[in-house]
Amino acid sequence: NQAARRRQAKEGRHGEMVMDSKQQAMNVGLAGLGGVAAQFATHPCETTMVRQQLAGSLKEGGSMLSMASKIVRTEGIPMLWRGFEAAAIREVFYSSLRFGLYEPIKTALGADAVHYGGDAQKVPFWKKFTAGCLAGAIGSAIASPTDLLKTRMQRDTAMPPKGMMIFLRQVLAEPPGFPMNLYNGVGATITRAAVLGGTKMAVYDQCKIVFKHTFGFSETRSWAEQILVVQLGASVLTGLAVTATSSPFTNARTFIMTSPPGTYPSMFHCIADIVRKKGPLGLYAGFVAQWARIGPYAIIHFIAWEKLRALCG
């Protein structure tokens, strides 16, 4: 039909969409909406991860299930969603920018199919990775204050739980004063986000192209085929890759953000301190909880995001 022909005209030879400026702007908002939904579904895993990371030892942190059970037993099921208010605000800014900026940055770097004769397979992987890094770094820098509040709230065990505004007032009272006190740990946040964003966007993008080429699927095939073979498969592999590459930086970010300002001169000092106290495996504390979050998060977010994009044309 006519709609299918218009959509095919916007695709590269191997199914990569070429978006105009209006579609790119819409992409920003849709990515944020998908991020909030995915965050709500996976937030308990992240709260569990933070508690495991901050435990005195790997043994004390235990497994994901044992830590989650401890939270439920001592604080109640709703407390697995501690910090979700800040997390939702973070997603609106972070995910919107990280995903929404990826396509225009790719275009600016000459990393879209148009620059390679419509053949997405010819686009160098490093260009996609660089675009993902830049998009993630920009998004995390802007959203860093909400990341700080979220992590502080997840660490807290007070009952009844304190509201986000209480934590905001506490942060504002800390040195070195406004606005820099809102950016405690921003270096670790940006580094983590750049690695995470680069890995997630590039691996997912590359997996989609390979899957579509291997199985002969395109955007015009049925939604079920895309979900089962393309989006789902690419999201699972992406989640695993992201967990493996970002875990050390995730641990460092958690420690820096929950420690008094100035405790760690840099992210690398924090990483060295974690290794000294817990050994190299300490950098992967909460790994299963990270994977349990990132895997489903990637699936929910990417599928919801791309479905919203399809519905909006």
PDB file of C-alpha atoms in Angstrom:
ATOM      1  CA  ASN A   1       0.000   0.000   0.000  1.00  0.00           C
ATOM      2  CA  GLN A   2       0.957   3.682  -0.177  1.00  0.00           C
ATOM      3  CA  ALA A   3       2.022   3.899   3.494  1.00  0.00           C
ATOM      4  CA  ALA A   4       4.308   0.896   3.111  1.00  0.00           C
ATOM      5  CA  ARG A   5       5.912   2.396  -0.004  1.00  0.00           C
ATOM      6  CA  ARG A   6       6.573   5.675   1.826  1.00  0.00           C
ATOM      7  CA  ARG A   7       8.162   3.763   4.691  1.00  0.00           C
ATOM      8  CA  GLN A   8      10.309   1.691   2.340  1.00  0.00           C
ATOM      9  CA  ALA A   9      11.497   4.886   0.667  1.00  0.00           C
ATOM     10  CA  LYS A  10      12.833   6.098   4.015  1.00  0.00           C
ATOM     11  CA  GLU A  11      14.790   2.894   4.648  1.00  0.00           C
ATOM     12  CA  GLY A  12      18.306   2.011   3.681  1.00  0.00           C
ATOM     13  CA  ARG A  13      18.969  -1.186   1.735  1.00  0.00           C
ATOM     14  CA  HIS A  14      19.132  -3.167   4.990  1.00  0.00           C
ATOM     15  CA  GLY A  15      16.288  -1.557   6.903  1.00  0.00           C
ATOM     16  CA  GLU A  16      17.939   1.401   8.656  1.00  0.00           C
ATOM     17  CA  MET A  17      15.466   4.286   8.967  1.00  0.00           C
ATOM     18  CA  VAL A  18      16.484   7.708   7.676  1.00  0.00           C
ATOM     19  CA  MET A  19      14.628  10.340   9.715  1.00  0.00           C
ATOM     20  CA  ASP A  20      13.962  13.975   8.927  1.00  0.00           C
ATOM     21  CA  SER A  21      14.227  16.759  11.533  1.00  0.00           C
ATOM     22  CA  LYS A  22      10.559  16.471  12.570  1.00  0.00           C
ATOM     23  CA  GLN A  23      10.881  12.741  13.205  1.00  0.00           C
ATOM     24  CA  GLN A  24      14.110  13.280  15.135  1.00  0.00           C
ATOM     25  CA  ALA A  25      12.383  15.810  17.402  1.00  0.00           C
ATOM     26  CA  MET A  26       9.517  13.401  18.031  1.00  0.00           C
ATOM     27  CA  ASN A  27      12.101  10.723  18.789  1.00  0.00           C
ATOM     28  CA  VAL A  28      13.283  12.695  21.821  1.00  0.00           C
ATOM     29  CA  GLY A  29       9.897  12.693  23.530  1.00  0.00           C
ATOM     30  CA  LEU A  30       9.014   9.107  22.667  1.00  0.00           C
ATOM     31  CA  ALA A  31      12.317   7.834  24.046  1.00  0.00           C
ATOM     32  CA  GLY A  32      11.584   9.503  27.383  1.00  0.00           C
ATOM     33  CA  LEU A  33       8.125   7.951  27.641  1.00  0.00           C
ATOM     34  CA  GLY A  34       9.519   4.515  26.902  1.00  0.00           C
ATOM     35  CA  GLY A  35      12.248   5.067  29.493  1.00  0.00           C
ATOM     36  CA  VAL A  36       9.811   5.901  32.303  1.00  0.00           C
ATOM     37  CA  ALA A  37       7.795   2.742  31.621  1.00  0.00           C
ATOM     38  CA  ALA A  38      10.915   0.585  31.502  1.00  0.00           C
ATOM     39  CA  GLN A  39      12.294   2.167  34.684  1.00  0.00           C
ATOM     40  CA  PHE A  40       9.126   1.449  36.630  1.00  0.00           C
ATOM     41  CA  ALA A  41       9.220  -2.210  35.599  1.00  0.00           C
ATOM     42  CA  THR A  42      12.876  -2.677  36.537  1.00  0.00           C
ATOM     43  CA  HIS A  43      13.352  -0.253  39.438  1.00  0.00           C
ATOM     44  CA  PRO A  44      13.297  -2.995  42.131  1.00  0.00           C
ATOM     45  CA  CYS A  45      16.342  -4.583  40.493  1.00  0.00           C
ATOM     46  CA  GLU A  46      18.228  -1.294  40.619  1.00  0.00           C
ATOM     47  CA  THR A  47      17.368  -0.694  44.284  1.00  0.00           C
ATOM     48  CA  THR A  48      18.608  -4.209  45.057  1.00  0.00           C
ATOM     49  CA  MET A  49      21.781  -3.540  43.050  1.00  0.00           C
ATOM     50  CA  VAL A  50      22.567  -0.351  44.985  1.00  0.00           C
ATOM     51  CA  ARG A  51      22.178  -2.141  48.324  1.00  0.00           C
ATOM     52  CA  GLN A  52      24.475  -4.960  47.165  1.00  0.00           C
ATOM     53  CA  GLN A  53      27.094  -2.515  45.936  1.00  0.00           C
ATOM     54  CA  LEU A  54      27.156  -0.603  49.220  1.00  0.00           C
ATOM     55  CA  ALA A  55      27.409  -3.728  51.382  1.00  0.00           C
ATOM     56  CA  GLY A  56      30.646  -4.041  53.338  1.00  0.00           C
ATOM     57  CA  SER A  57      31.716  -7.161  51.429  1.00  0.00           C
ATOM     58  CA  LEU A  58      30.588  -9.376  48.575  1.00  0.00           C
ATOM     59  CA  LYS A  59      29.443 -11.953  51.130  1.00  0.00           C
ATOM     60  CA  GLU A  60      27.418  -9.371  53.015  1.00  0.00           C
ATOM     61  CA  GLY A  61      25.839  -8.193  49.770  1.00  0.00           C
ATOM     62  CA  GLY A  62      24.740 -11.731  49.021  1.00  0.00           C
ATOM     63  CA  SER A  63      22.751 -12.679  45.954  1.00  0.00           C
ATOM     64  CA  MET A  64      20.167 -10.551  44.217  1.00  0.00           C
ATOM     65  CA  LEU A  65      17.340 -12.690  45.587  1.00  0.00           C
ATOM     66  CA  SER A  66      18.640 -12.660  49.153  1.00  0.00           C
ATOM     67  CA  MET A  67      19.073  -8.875  49.139  1.00  0.00           C
ATOM     68  CA  ALA A  68      15.665  -8.300  47.568  1.00  0.00           C
ATOM     69  CA  SER A  69      14.121 -10.637  50.148  1.00  0.00           C
ATOM     70  CA  LYS A  70      15.830  -8.704  52.924  1.00  0.00           C
ATOM     71  CA  ILE A  71      14.412  -5.419  51.668  1.00  0.00           C
ATOM     72  CA  VAL A  72      10.907  -6.894  51.431  1.00  0.00           C
ATOM     73  CA  ARG A  73      11.177  -8.519  54.860  1.00  0.00           C
ATOM     74  CA  THR A  74      12.506  -5.487  56.726  1.00  0.00           C
ATOM     75  CA  GLU A  75      10.982  -2.592  54.767  1.00  0.00           C
ATOM     76  CA  GLY A  76       8.100  -3.936  52.689  1.00  0.00           C
ATOM     77  CA  ILE A  77       7.497  -4.572  48.993  1.00  0.00           C
ATOM     78  CA  PRO A  78       6.838  -0.903  48.059  1.00  0.00           C
ATOM     79  CA  MET A  79      10.328   0.000  49.305  1.00  0.00           C
ATOM     80  CA  LEU A  80      11.799  -1.766  46.279  1.00  0.00           C
ATOM     81  CA  TRP A  81      10.650   1.367  44.441  1.00  0.00           C
ATOM     82  CA  ARG A  82      12.533   3.806  46.683  1.00  0.00           C
ATOM     83  CA  GLY A  83      13.699   6.747  44.615  1.00  0.00           C
ATOM     84  CA  PHE A  84      11.355   6.138  41.707  1.00  0.00           C
ATOM     85  CA  GLU A  85      10.192   9.785  41.715  1.00  0.00           C
ATOM     86  CA  ALA A  86      13.721  10.947  40.978  1.00  0.00           C
ATOM     87  CA  ALA A  87      14.265   8.057  38.582  1.00  0.00           C
ATOM     88  CA  ALA A  88      11.187   9.000  36.532  1.00  0.00           C
ATOM     89  CA  ILE A  89      12.348  12.613  36.234  1.00  0.00           C
ATOM     90  CA  ARG A  90      15.794  11.358  35.272  1.00  0.00           C
ATOM     91  CA  GLU A  91      14.364   9.197  32.488  1.00  0.00           C
ATOM     92  CA  VAL A  92      12.420  12.122  31.027  1.00  0.00           C
ATOM     93  CA  PHE A  93      15.688  14.015  30.518  1.00  0.00           C
ATOM     94  CA  TYR A  94      18.316  11.277  30.232  1.00  0.00           C
ATOM     95  CA  SER A  95      16.560   8.763  28.000  1.00  0.00           C
ATOM     96  CA  SER A  96      14.962  11.438  25.846  1.00  0.00           C
ATOM     97  CA  LEU A  97      18.341  12.978  25.104  1.00  0.00           C
ATOM     98  CA  ARG A  98      20.352   9.753  24.976  1.00  0.00           C
ATOM     99  CA  PHE A  99      18.069   8.069  22.469  1.00  0.00           C
ATOM    100  CA  GLY A 100      16.729  11.161  20.760  1.00  0.00           C
ATOM    101  CA  LEU A 101      20.163  12.606  20.042  1.00  0.00           C
ATOM    102  CA  TYR A 102      21.625   9.341  18.763  1.00  0.00           C
ATOM    103  CA  GLU A 103      20.191   9.642  15.248  1.00  0.00           C
ATOM    104  CA  PRO A 104      21.157  13.299  14.630  1.00  0.00           C
ATOM    105  CA  ILE A 105      24.647  12.700  16.067  1.00  0.00           C
ATOM    106  CA  LYS A 106      24.994   9.673  13.797  1.00  0.00           C
ATOM    107  CA  THR A 107      24.023  11.869  10.870  1.00  0.00           C
ATOM    108  CA  ALA A 108      26.502  14.561  11.916  1.00  0.00           C
ATOM    109  CA  LEU A 109      29.287  11.957  12.095  1.00  0.00           C
ATOM    110  CA  GLY A 110      28.334  10.549   8.724  1.00  0.00           C
ATOM    111  CA  ALA A 111      27.328   7.274  10.345  1.00  0.00           C
ATOM    112  CA  ASP A 112      23.930   6.781   8.717  1.00  0.00           C
ATOM    113  CA  ALA A 113      23.115   4.649   5.706  1.00  0.00           C
ATOM    114  CA  VAL A 114      22.696   7.683   3.438  1.00  0.00           C
ATOM    115  CA  HIS A 115      26.439   8.370   3.608  1.00  0.00           C
ATOM    116  CA  TYR A 116      27.157   4.788   2.475  1.00  0.00           C
ATOM    117  CA  GLY A 117      24.879   4.514  -0.520  1.00  0.00           C
ATOM    118  CA  GLY A 118      21.920   3.311   1.529  1.00  0.00           C
ATOM    119  CA  ASP A 119      23.797   0.240   2.822  1.00  0.00           C
ATOM    120  CA  ALA A 120      23.682   0.297   6.638  1.00  0.00           C
ATOM    121  CA  GLN A 121      26.090  -2.652   6.869  1.00  0.00           C
ATOM    122  CA  LYS A 122      28.910  -0.481   5.554  1.00  0.00           C
ATOM    123  CA  VAL A 123      28.659   2.036   8.415  1.00  0.00           C
ATOM    124  CA  PRO A 124      31.766   1.582  10.659  1.00  0.00           C
ATOM    125  CA  PHE A 125      30.948   0.261  14.128  1.00  0.00           C
ATOM    126  CA  TRP A 126      33.200   2.857  15.787  1.00  0.00           C
ATOM    127  CA  LYS A 127      31.065   5.676  14.393  1.00  0.00           C
ATOM    128  CA  LYS A 128      27.941   4.189  15.957  1.00  0.00           C
ATOM    129  CA  PHE A 129      29.770   3.647  19.237  1.00  0.00           C
ATOM    130  CA  THR A 130      31.004   7.253  19.222  1.00  0.00           C
ATOM    131  CA  ALA A 131      27.494   8.560  18.537  1.00  0.00           C
ATOM    132  CA  GLY A 132      26.143   6.488  21.429  1.00  0.00           C
ATOM    133  CA  CYS A 133      28.896   7.737  23.755  1.00  0.00           C
ATOM    134  CA  LEU A 134      28.227  11.377  22.923  1.00  0.00           C
ATOM    135  CA  ALA A 135      24.457  11.036  23.281  1.00  0.00           C
ATOM    136  CA  GLY A 136      24.834   9.232  26.614  1.00  0.00           C
ATOM    137  CA  ALA A 137      27.343  11.732  27.973  1.00  0.00           C
ATOM    138  CA  ILE A 138      25.159  14.738  27.092  1.00  0.00           C
ATOM    139  CA  GLY A 139      22.049  13.162  28.598  1.00  0.00           C
ATOM    140  CA  SER A 140      23.773  12.099  31.821  1.00  0.00           C
ATOM    141  CA  ALA A 141      25.430  15.485  32.341  1.00  0.00           C
ATOM    142  CA  ILE A 142      22.061  17.222  32.228  1.00  0.00           C
ATOM    143  CA  ALA A 143      20.283  14.597  34.353  1.00  0.00           C
ATOM    144  CA  SER A 144      23.073  14.069  36.920  1.00  0.00           C
ATOM    145  CA  PRO A 145      21.250  15.832  39.816  1.00  0.00           C
ATOM    146  CA  THR A 146      18.309  13.437  39.513  1.00  0.00           C
ATOM    147  CA  ASP A 147      20.744  10.506  39.399  1.00  0.00           C
ATOM    148  CA  LEU A 148      22.265  11.727  42.669  1.00  0.00           C
ATOM    149  CA  LEU A 149      18.864  12.022  44.373  1.00  0.00           C
ATOM    150  CA  LYS A 150      17.760   8.618  43.101  1.00  0.00           C
ATOM    151  CA  THR A 151      20.857   6.863  44.442  1.00  0.00           C
ATOM    152  CA  ARG A 152      20.628   8.596  47.829  1.00  0.00           C
ATOM    153  CA  MET A 153      16.978   7.577  48.130  1.00  0.00           C
ATOM    154  CA  GLN A 154      17.715   3.962  47.198  1.00  0.00           C
ATOM    155  CA  ARG A 155      20.442   3.746  49.837  1.00  0.00           C
ATOM    156  CA  ASP A 156      18.167   5.062  52.598  1.00  0.00           C
ATOM    157  CA  THR A 157      16.450   2.537  54.868  1.00  0.00           C
ATOM    158  CA  ALA A 158      14.397   4.959  56.998  1.00  0.00           C
ATOM    159  CA  MET A 159      10.781   4.075  57.703  1.00  0.00           C
ATOM    160  CA  PRO A 160       8.575   5.699  56.710  1.00  0.00           C
ATOM    161  CA  PRO A 161      10.588   6.675  53.634  1.00  0.00           C
ATOM    162  CA  LYS A 162      11.632  10.289  53.220  1.00  0.00           C
ATOM    163  CA  GLY A 163      10.393  12.274  50.258  1.00  0.00           C
ATOM    164  CA  MET A 164      12.568  13.452  47.397  1.00  0.00           C
ATOM    165  CA  MET A 165      12.435  17.090  48.553  1.00  0.00           C
ATOM    166  CA  ILE A 166      14.049  16.144  51.876  1.00  0.00           C
ATOM    167  CA  PHE A 167      16.983  14.620  50.045  1.00  0.00           C
ATOM    168  CA  LEU A 168      17.173  17.631  47.755  1.00  0.00           C
ATOM    169  CA  ARG A 169      17.444  19.975  50.754  1.00  0.00           C
ATOM    170  CA  GLN A 170      20.152  17.743  52.256  1.00  0.00           C
ATOM    171  CA  VAL A 171      22.172  17.826  49.036  1.00  0.00           C
ATOM    172  CA  LEU A 172      21.798  21.599  48.704  1.00  0.00           C
ATOM    173  CA  ALA A 173      23.193  22.019  52.232  1.00  0.00           C
ATOM    174  CA  GLU A 174      26.402  20.142  51.348  1.00  0.00           C
ATOM    175  CA  PRO A 175      29.651  21.715  50.121  1.00  0.00           C
ATOM    176  CA  PRO A 176      30.792  23.163  47.783  1.00  0.00           C
ATOM    177  CA  GLY A 177      27.460  24.978  47.429  1.00  0.00           C
ATOM    178  CA  PHE A 178      24.852  25.426  44.727  1.00  0.00           C
ATOM    179  CA  PRO A 179      24.883  24.353  41.946  1.00  0.00           C
ATOM    180  CA  MET A 180      27.995  22.169  42.151  1.00  0.00           C
ATOM    181  CA  ASN A 181      26.689  20.162  45.107  1.00  0.00           C
ATOM    182  CA  LEU A 182      24.020  18.798  42.763  1.00  0.00           C
ATOM    183  CA  TYR A 183      26.761  17.407  40.549  1.00  0.00           C
ATOM    184  CA  ASN A 184      28.641  15.260  43.070  1.00  0.00           C
ATOM    185  CA  GLY A 185      29.830  12.247  41.070  1.00  0.00           C
ATOM    186  CA  VAL A 186      29.067  13.791  37.696  1.00  0.00           C
ATOM    187  CA  GLY A 187      32.407  12.610  36.287  1.00  0.00           C
ATOM    188  CA  ALA A 188      31.629   8.975  37.085  1.00  0.00           C
ATOM    189  CA  THR A 189      28.080   9.441  35.835  1.00  0.00           C
ATOM    190  CA  ILE A 190      29.214  10.797  32.478  1.00  0.00           C
ATOM    191  CA  THR A 191      31.894   8.113  32.064  1.00  0.00           C
ATOM    192  CA  ARG A 192      29.402   5.370  32.892  1.00  0.00           C
ATOM    193  CA  ALA A 193      26.775   6.852  30.618  1.00  0.00           C
ATOM    194  CA  ALA A 194      29.221   7.230  27.732  1.00  0.00           C
ATOM    195  CA  VAL A 195      30.308   3.587  27.993  1.00  0.00           C
ATOM    196  CA  LEU A 196      26.729   2.416  28.547  1.00  0.00           C
ATOM    197  CA  GLY A 197      25.315   4.603  25.795  1.00  0.00           C
ATOM    198  CA  GLY A 198      28.007   3.698  23.307  1.00  0.00           C
ATOM    199  CA  THR A 199      27.657  -0.012  23.992  1.00  0.00           C
ATOM    200  CA  LYS A 200      23.858  -0.020  24.069  1.00  0.00           C
ATOM    201  CA  MET A 201      23.203   2.035  20.970  1.00  0.00           C
ATOM    202  CA  ALA A 202      25.986   0.593  18.831  1.00  0.00           C
ATOM    203  CA  VAL A 203      25.470  -3.068  19.776  1.00  0.00           C
ATOM    204  CA  TYR A 204      21.698  -2.819  19.416  1.00  0.00           C
ATOM    205  CA  ASP A 205      22.001  -1.021  16.097  1.00  0.00           C
ATOM    206  CA  GLN A 206      24.532  -3.519  14.804  1.00  0.00           C
ATOM    207  CA  CYS A 207      22.519  -6.544  16.009  1.00  0.00           C
ATOM    208  CA  LYS A 208      19.393  -5.255  14.285  1.00  0.00           C
ATOM    209  CA  ILE A 209      21.222  -4.856  10.990  1.00  0.00           C
ATOM    210  CA  VAL A 210      22.790  -8.323  11.225  1.00  0.00           C
ATOM    211  CA  PHE A 211      19.511  -9.969  12.233  1.00  0.00           C
ATOM    212  CA  LYS A 212      17.564  -8.243   9.473  1.00  0.00           C
ATOM    213  CA  HIS A 213      20.165  -9.154   6.877  1.00  0.00           C
ATOM    214  CA  THR A 214      20.502 -12.752   8.116  1.00  0.00           C
ATOM    215  CA  PHE A 215      16.776 -13.469   8.428  1.00  0.00           C
ATOM    216  CA  GLY A 216      15.633 -11.196   5.621  1.00  0.00           C
ATOM    217  CA  PHE A 217      13.346  -9.117   7.830  1.00  0.00           C
ATOM    218  CA  SER A 218      12.577  -5.429   7.365  1.00  0.00           C
ATOM    219  CA  GLU A 219      10.365  -2.785   8.970  1.00  0.00           C
ATOM    220  CA  THR A 220       7.548  -3.786   6.587  1.00  0.00           C
ATOM    221  CA  ARG A 221       7.258  -7.327   7.980  1.00  0.00           C
ATOM    222  CA  SER A 222       4.766  -8.177  10.709  1.00  0.00           C
ATOM    223  CA  TRP A 223       5.237  -6.653  14.152  1.00  0.00           C
ATOM    224  CA  ALA A 224       5.403 -10.144  15.708  1.00  0.00           C
ATOM    225  CA  GLU A 225       8.328 -11.116  13.470  1.00  0.00           C
ATOM    226  CA  GLN A 226      10.195  -7.937  14.359  1.00  0.00           C
ATOM    227  CA  ILE A 227       9.639  -8.486  18.101  1.00  0.00           C
ATOM    228  CA  LEU A 228      10.598 -12.158  18.180  1.00  0.00           C
ATOM    229  CA  VAL A 229      13.643 -12.003  15.941  1.00  0.00           C
ATOM    230  CA  VAL A 230      14.939  -8.453  15.665  1.00  0.00           C
ATOM    231  CA  GLN A 231      14.061  -6.309  18.699  1.00  0.00           C
ATOM    232  CA  LEU A 232      13.989  -9.113  21.275  1.00  0.00           C
ATOM    233  CA  GLY A 233      17.196 -10.791  20.115  1.00  0.00           C
ATOM    234  CA  ALA A 234      19.079  -7.507  19.766  1.00  0.00           C
ATOM    235  CA  SER A 235      17.862  -6.287  23.169  1.00  0.00           C
ATOM    236  CA  VAL A 236      18.959  -9.452  25.000  1.00  0.00           C
ATOM    237  CA  LEU A 237      22.469  -9.295  23.541  1.00  0.00           C
ATOM    238  CA  THR A 238      22.640  -5.555  24.151  1.00  0.00           C
ATOM    239  CA  GLY A 239      21.688  -5.935  27.811  1.00  0.00           C
ATOM    240  CA  LEU A 240      24.447  -8.478  28.386  1.00  0.00           C
ATOM    241  CA  ALA A 241      27.068  -6.324  26.650  1.00  0.00           C
ATOM    242  CA  VAL A 242      26.036  -3.237  28.623  1.00  0.00           C
ATOM    243  CA  THR A 243      26.207  -5.071  31.950  1.00  0.00           C
ATOM    244  CA  ALA A 244      29.700  -6.373  31.243  1.00  0.00           C
ATOM    245  CA  THR A 245      31.157  -3.034  30.136  1.00  0.00           C
ATOM    246  CA  SER A 246      29.479  -0.637  32.576  1.00  0.00           C
ATOM    247  CA  SER A 247      29.508  -2.511  35.917  1.00  0.00           C
ATOM    248  CA  PRO A 248      32.807  -1.056  37.240  1.00  0.00           C
ATOM    249  CA  PHE A 249      31.635   2.479  36.515  1.00  0.00           C
ATOM    250  CA  THR A 250      28.194   1.782  37.971  1.00  0.00           C
ATOM    251  CA  ASN A 251      29.794   0.647  41.229  1.00  0.00           C
ATOM    252  CA  ALA A 252      32.044   3.710  41.331  1.00  0.00           C
ATOM    253  CA  ARG A 253      29.113   6.038  40.685  1.00  0.00           C
ATOM    254  CA  THR A 254      27.111   4.494  43.521  1.00  0.00           C
ATOM    255  CA  PHE A 255      29.954   4.908  46.022  1.00  0.00           C
ATOM    256  CA  ILE A 256      30.775   8.473  45.005  1.00  0.00           C
ATOM    257  CA  MET A 257      27.171   9.652  45.066  1.00  0.00           C
ATOM    258  CA  THR A 258      26.432   8.145  48.470  1.00  0.00           C
ATOM    259  CA  SER A 259      29.640   9.381  50.104  1.00  0.00           C
ATOM    260  CA  PRO A 260      30.304  12.862  51.547  1.00  0.00           C
ATOM    261  CA  PRO A 261      31.604  15.292  48.904  1.00  0.00           C
ATOM    262  CA  GLY A 262      35.387  15.068  48.548  1.00  0.00           C
ATOM    263  CA  THR A 263      35.670  11.466  49.784  1.00  0.00           C
ATOM    264  CA  TYR A 264      37.062  10.386  46.430  1.00  0.00           C
ATOM    265  CA  PRO A 265      39.249  12.835  44.464  1.00  0.00           C
ATOM    266  CA  SER A 266      38.274  11.090  41.234  1.00  0.00           C
ATOM    267  CA  MET A 267      36.437   8.103  39.822  1.00  0.00           C
ATOM    268  CA  PHE A 268      39.721   6.225  39.494  1.00  0.00           C
ATOM    269  CA  HIS A 269      40.488   6.728  43.195  1.00  0.00           C
ATOM    270  CA  CYS A 270      37.079   5.238  43.959  1.00  0.00           C
ATOM    271  CA  ILE A 271      37.673   2.247  41.685  1.00  0.00           C
ATOM    272  CA  ALA A 272      41.065   1.652  43.331  1.00  0.00           C
ATOM    273  CA  ASP A 273      39.454   1.831  46.780  1.00  0.00           C
ATOM    274  CA  ILE A 274      36.784  -0.707  45.809  1.00  0.00           C
ATOM    275  CA  VAL A 275      39.449  -3.104  44.501  1.00  0.00           C
ATOM    276  CA  ARG A 276      41.534  -2.643  47.655  1.00  0.00           C
ATOM    277  CA  LYS A 277      38.610  -3.412  49.959  1.00  0.00           C
ATOM    278  CA  LYS A 278      36.709  -6.041  47.977  1.00  0.00           C
ATOM    279  CA  GLY A 279      39.098  -7.257  45.300  1.00  0.00           C
ATOM    280  CA  PRO A 280      38.612  -6.980  41.517  1.00  0.00           C
ATOM    281  CA  LEU A 281      35.255  -8.749  41.729  1.00  0.00           C
ATOM    282  CA  GLY A 282      34.054  -5.887  43.889  1.00  0.00           C
ATOM    283  CA  LEU A 283      33.730  -3.858  40.692  1.00  0.00           C
ATOM    284  CA  TYR A 284      31.059  -6.331  39.629  1.00  0.00           C
ATOM    285  CA  ALA A 285      29.078  -6.358  42.862  1.00  0.00           C
ATOM    286  CA  GLY A 286      25.398  -6.587  42.025  1.00  0.00           C
ATOM    287  CA  PHE A 287      26.179  -7.902  38.529  1.00  0.00           C
ATOM    288  CA  VAL A 288      23.154 -10.205  38.382  1.00  0.00           C
ATOM    289  CA  ALA A 289      20.863  -7.434  39.614  1.00  0.00           C
ATOM    290  CA  GLN A 290      22.336  -5.123  36.972  1.00  0.00           C
ATOM    291  CA  TRP A 291      21.702  -7.702  34.272  1.00  0.00           C
ATOM    292  CA  ALA A 292      18.234  -8.424  35.667  1.00  0.00           C
ATOM    293  CA  ARG A 293      17.515  -4.717  35.273  1.00  0.00           C
ATOM    294  CA  ILE A 294      19.377  -3.857  32.079  1.00  0.00           C
ATOM    295  CA  GLY A 295      18.194  -6.903  30.130  1.00  0.00           C
ATOM    296  CA  PRO A 296      14.447  -6.328  30.664  1.00  0.00           C
ATOM    297  CA  TYR A 297      14.944  -2.544  30.589  1.00  0.00           C
ATOM    298  CA  ALA A 298      16.535  -2.775  27.163  1.00  0.00           C
ATOM    299  CA  ILE A 299      13.768  -5.035  25.888  1.00  0.00           C
ATOM    300  CA  ILE A 300      10.896  -2.945  27.304  1.00  0.00           C
ATOM    301  CA  HIS A 301      12.426   0.382  26.333  1.00  0.00           C
ATOM    302  CA  PHE A 302      13.527  -0.459  22.831  1.00  0.00           C
ATOM    303  CA  ILE A 303      10.327  -2.311  21.931  1.00  0.00           C
ATOM    304  CA  ALA A 304       8.058   0.378  23.434  1.00  0.00           C
ATOM    305  CA  TRP A 305      10.131   3.127  21.835  1.00  0.00           C
ATOM    306  CA  GLU A 306      10.106   1.604  18.363  1.00  0.00           C
ATOM    307  CA  LYS A 307       6.404   0.734  18.588  1.00  0.00           C
ATOM    308  CA  LEU A 308       5.639   4.354  19.532  1.00  0.00           C
ATOM    309  CA  ARG A 309       7.785   5.517  16.631  1.00  0.00           C
ATOM    310  CA  ALA A 310       5.860   3.250  14.263  1.00  0.00           C
ATOM    311  CA  LEU A 311       2.478   4.429  15.596  1.00  0.00           C
ATOM    312  CA  CYS A 312       3.518   8.068  15.222  1.00  0.00           C
ATOM    313  CA  GLY A 313       4.770   7.526  11.687  1.00  0.00           C
TER     314      GLY A 313
END
